[in-house]
GROMACS .gro file of C-alpha atoms in nm:
model
  163
    1MET     CA    1   0.800   3.418  -0.642
    2THR     CA    2   0.484   3.474  -0.450
    3ALA     CA    3   0.442   3.285  -0.123
    4LEU     CA    4   0.177   3.014  -0.144
    5THR     CA    5  -0.061   2.925   0.133
    6PHE     CA    6  -0.231   2.591   0.182
    7ASP     CA    7  -0.598   2.606   0.083
    8GLN     CA    8  -0.788   2.324   0.256
    9ALA     CA    9  -1.112   2.418   0.077
   10ALA     CA   10  -0.941   2.378  -0.263
   11LEU     CA   11  -0.799   2.042  -0.157
   12ASP     CA   12  -1.144   1.932  -0.041
   13ARG     CA   13  -1.297   2.040  -0.375
   14ALA     CA   14  -1.027   1.854  -0.566
   15VAL     CA   15  -1.070   1.532  -0.369
   16ALA     CA   16  -1.449   1.551  -0.403
   17LEU     CA   17  -1.419   1.604  -0.778
   18HIS     CA   18  -1.157   1.333  -0.829
   19ARG     CA   19  -1.301   1.095  -0.566
   20SER     CA   20  -0.962   1.027  -0.408
   21LEU     CA   21  -0.632   1.187  -0.320
   22CYS     CA   22  -0.350   1.069  -0.543
   23PRO     CA   23  -0.012   1.205  -0.648
   24GLY     CA   24  -0.140   1.325  -0.986
   25LEU     CA   25  -0.416   1.526  -0.821
   26ALA     CA   26  -0.160   1.678  -0.584
   27VAL     CA   27   0.059   1.779  -0.881
   28GLY     CA   28  -0.234   1.961  -1.043
   29ILE     CA   29  -0.316   2.138  -0.719
   30LYS     CA   30   0.042   2.260  -0.679
   31ALA     CA   31   0.068   2.378  -1.041
   32ALA     CA   32  -0.262   2.564  -1.010
   33GLN     CA   33  -0.153   2.725  -0.683
   34ILE     CA   34   0.133   2.887  -0.870
   35ALA     CA   35  -0.105   3.014  -1.136
   36VAL     CA   36  -0.343   3.163  -0.882
   37ALA     CA   37  -0.058   3.328  -0.694
   38GLU     CA   38   0.084   3.481  -1.012
   39LEU     CA   39  -0.231   3.561  -1.211
   40GLY     CA   40  -0.529   3.570  -0.975
   41GLN     CA   41  -0.827   3.339  -0.953
   42GLY     CA   42  -1.176   3.290  -1.079
   43PRO     CA   43  -1.343   3.096  -1.359
   44GLU     CA   44  -1.391   3.416  -1.556
   45SER     CA   45  -1.037   3.545  -1.504
   46LEU     CA   46  -0.819   3.257  -1.626
   47VAL     CA   47  -0.780   3.021  -1.918
   48ALA     CA   48  -0.578   2.705  -1.863
   49LEU     CA   49  -0.418   2.475  -2.116
   50VAL     CA   50  -0.328   2.130  -1.984
   51GLU     CA   51  -0.091   1.909  -2.179
   52SER     CA   52  -0.206   1.566  -2.060
   53ASP     CA   53  -0.525   1.402  -1.945
   54ILE     CA   54  -0.394   1.278  -1.611
   55CYS     CA   55  -0.545   1.323  -1.264
   56ALA     CA   56  -0.371   1.660  -1.234
   57VAL     CA   57  -0.640   1.818  -1.452
   58ASP     CA   58  -0.893   1.773  -1.171
   59GLY     CA   59  -0.657   1.957  -0.935
   60VAL     CA   60  -0.623   2.243  -1.184
   61GLN     CA   61  -1.002   2.264  -1.218
   62ALA     CA   62  -1.066   2.260  -0.843
   63VAL     CA   63  -0.808   2.528  -0.760
   64THR     CA   64  -0.856   2.768  -1.054
   65GLY     CA   65  -1.226   2.724  -1.127
   66CYS     CA   66  -1.143   2.663  -1.494
   67THR     CA   67  -1.339   2.371  -1.635
   68LEU     CA   68  -1.416   2.215  -1.970
   69GLY     CA   69  -1.780   2.304  -1.911
   70ASN     CA   70  -1.715   2.675  -1.875
   71ARG     CA   71  -1.473   2.660  -2.168
   72ASN     CA   72  -1.182   2.802  -1.972
   73ILE     CA   73  -0.971   2.490  -1.988
   74VAL     CA   74  -0.819   2.348  -2.304
   75LEU     CA   75  -0.690   1.992  -2.322
   76ARG     CA   76  -0.407   1.909  -2.559
   77ASP     CA   77  -0.293   1.560  -2.464
   78TRP     CA   78   0.075   1.574  -2.548
   79GLY     CA   79   0.167   1.356  -2.250
   80LYS     CA   80   0.350   1.636  -2.071
   81ASN     CA   81   0.344   1.746  -1.711
   82ALA     CA   82   0.281   2.104  -1.819
   83TYR     CA   83   0.011   2.361  -1.757
   84THR     CA   84  -0.018   2.705  -1.913
   85PHE     CA   85  -0.236   2.973  -1.762
   86TRP     CA   86  -0.348   3.307  -1.909
   87ARG     CA   87  -0.508   3.598  -1.728
   88LYS     CA   88  -0.792   3.707  -1.957
   89SER     CA   89  -0.782   4.073  -1.864
   90ASP     CA   90  -0.435   4.140  -2.001
   91GLY     CA   91  -0.309   3.816  -2.158
   92LYS     CA   92  -0.027   3.770  -1.905
   93ALA     CA   93   0.066   3.403  -1.910
   94ILE     CA   94   0.289   3.147  -1.743
   95ARG     CA   95   0.376   2.788  -1.819
   96VAL     CA   96   0.421   2.563  -1.518
   97HIS     CA   97   0.609   2.247  -1.612
   98GLY     CA   98   0.854   1.982  -1.507
   99ASP     CA   99   0.886   1.638  -1.362
  100ALA     CA  100   1.049   1.721  -1.029
  101ALA     CA  101   0.722   1.650  -0.848
  102TRP     CA  102   0.725   1.284  -0.952
  103ASP     CA  103   0.922   1.046  -0.730
  104PRO     CA  104   1.087   0.785  -0.956
  105GLY     CA  105   1.052   0.513  -0.691
  106TYR     CA  106   0.678   0.569  -0.663
  107GLN     CA  107   0.640   0.579  -1.042
  108ALA     CA  108   0.824   0.245  -1.073
  109LEU     CA  109   0.600   0.090  -0.806
  110ARG     CA  110   0.288   0.223  -0.977
  111LYS     CA  111   0.401   0.068  -1.305
  112ARG     CA  112   0.473  -0.270  -1.140
  113VAL     CA  113   0.127  -0.269  -0.980
  114ALA     CA  114  -0.043  -0.169  -1.308
  115ASP     CA  115   0.151  -0.434  -1.503
  116GLY     CA  116   0.070  -0.708  -1.251
  117LYS     CA  117   0.440  -0.750  -1.166
  118ALA     CA  118   0.429  -0.620  -0.807
  119THR     CA  119   0.479  -0.846  -0.509
  120GLU     CA  120   0.184  -0.920  -0.281
  121ALA     CA  121   0.336  -0.688  -0.022
  122GLU     CA  122   0.369  -0.406  -0.276
  123VAL     CA  123   0.008  -0.449  -0.388
  124ALA     CA  124  -0.112  -0.458  -0.027
  125SER     CA  125   0.073  -0.137   0.059
  126PHE     CA  126   0.003   0.050  -0.266
  127ASP     CA  127  -0.294   0.254  -0.139
  128SER     CA  128  -0.106   0.378   0.166
  129VAL     CA  129   0.210   0.446  -0.038
  130THR     CA  130  -0.004   0.642  -0.286
  131GLU     CA  131  -0.152   0.851  -0.004
  132GLU     CA  132   0.197   0.917   0.137
  133GLU     CA  133   0.325   1.025  -0.204
  134ALA     CA  134   0.032   1.263  -0.251
  135GLN     CA  135   0.091   1.413   0.093
  136ARG     CA  136   0.463   1.453   0.015
  137ILE     CA  137   0.380   1.651  -0.298
  138LEU     CA  138   0.121   1.865  -0.117
  139ALA     CA  139   0.372   1.944   0.159
  140GLY     CA  140   0.642   2.039  -0.091
  141ASP     CA  141   0.728   2.386  -0.211
  142ALA     CA  142   0.549   2.429  -0.544
  143TRP     CA  143   0.827   2.654  -0.669
  144GLU     CA  144   1.074   2.367  -0.625
  145LEU     CA  145   0.848   2.112  -0.796
  146PHE     CA  146   0.813   2.302  -1.123
  147GLU     CA  147   0.980   2.541  -1.358
  148VAL     CA  148   0.773   2.853  -1.421
  149THR     CA  149   0.823   3.038  -1.746
  150ALA     CA  150   0.659   3.361  -1.858
  151ILE     CA  151   0.524   3.320  -2.209
  152THR     CA  152   0.390   3.552  -2.476
  153ASP     CA  153   0.170   3.308  -2.668
  154PRO     CA  154  -0.185   3.431  -2.729
  155ILE     CA  155  -0.475   3.286  -2.532
  156PRO     CA  156  -0.587   2.970  -2.712
  157GLN     CA  157  -0.926   2.954  -2.877
  158THR     CA  158  -1.163   2.773  -2.645
  159SER     CA  159  -1.443   2.554  -2.771
  160ARG     CA  160  -1.758   2.709  -2.909
  161VAL     CA  161  -2.105   2.564  -2.930
  162ASP     CA  162  -2.248   2.587  -3.280
  163PRO     CA  163  -2.606   2.718  -3.293
   0.00000   0.00000   0.00000
C-alpha cells in the first residue's frame, strides 16, 4: 500500500466540476487517489471504468484526468461502488470497490429527505450533515474505505468517433 497525500488542487478541481462537495464526490476522489498512487497519473496514462453514474465519477475525473471527452473513462452503470483503472503503458490494472465508505446512517437520512419523509429538523440540517459526511470520507484512510484487487482483464474498448 502506497501512502496517499491530500491533494487540495484535486479537491478544488472536483468541487468546481461537480459544483458542490458531497459524500459521493469524496468517494470518487478517494478511489482515484488509490489509482494514482498505484498506477501513476495523467489523462494519457490511465483508462478508468466506473460502474455507476453517481457523483463519484466527477471525483475520478478530477483526480485522474480521465474524462468521457478524452475517451479515457468508460461508464457501465451497474449500480456498483466500483472503479477499475488500467495503466495504458503496460496494462497493469486494479479494481477499487466496496461500500465501507458509505455511512448507513447518512444514507438512511438521504433517503428520507429524497422521499419527503424527513422531519423539518432533518431537512434543515441536511446540507451541513452532507458536508460533514463528505469531510469524514475525505479525512479517512482510502485503503480502509475500499478493497483493492489486482486484475488481469484487458483494457476496455473506449468510444470511437465514426468519420
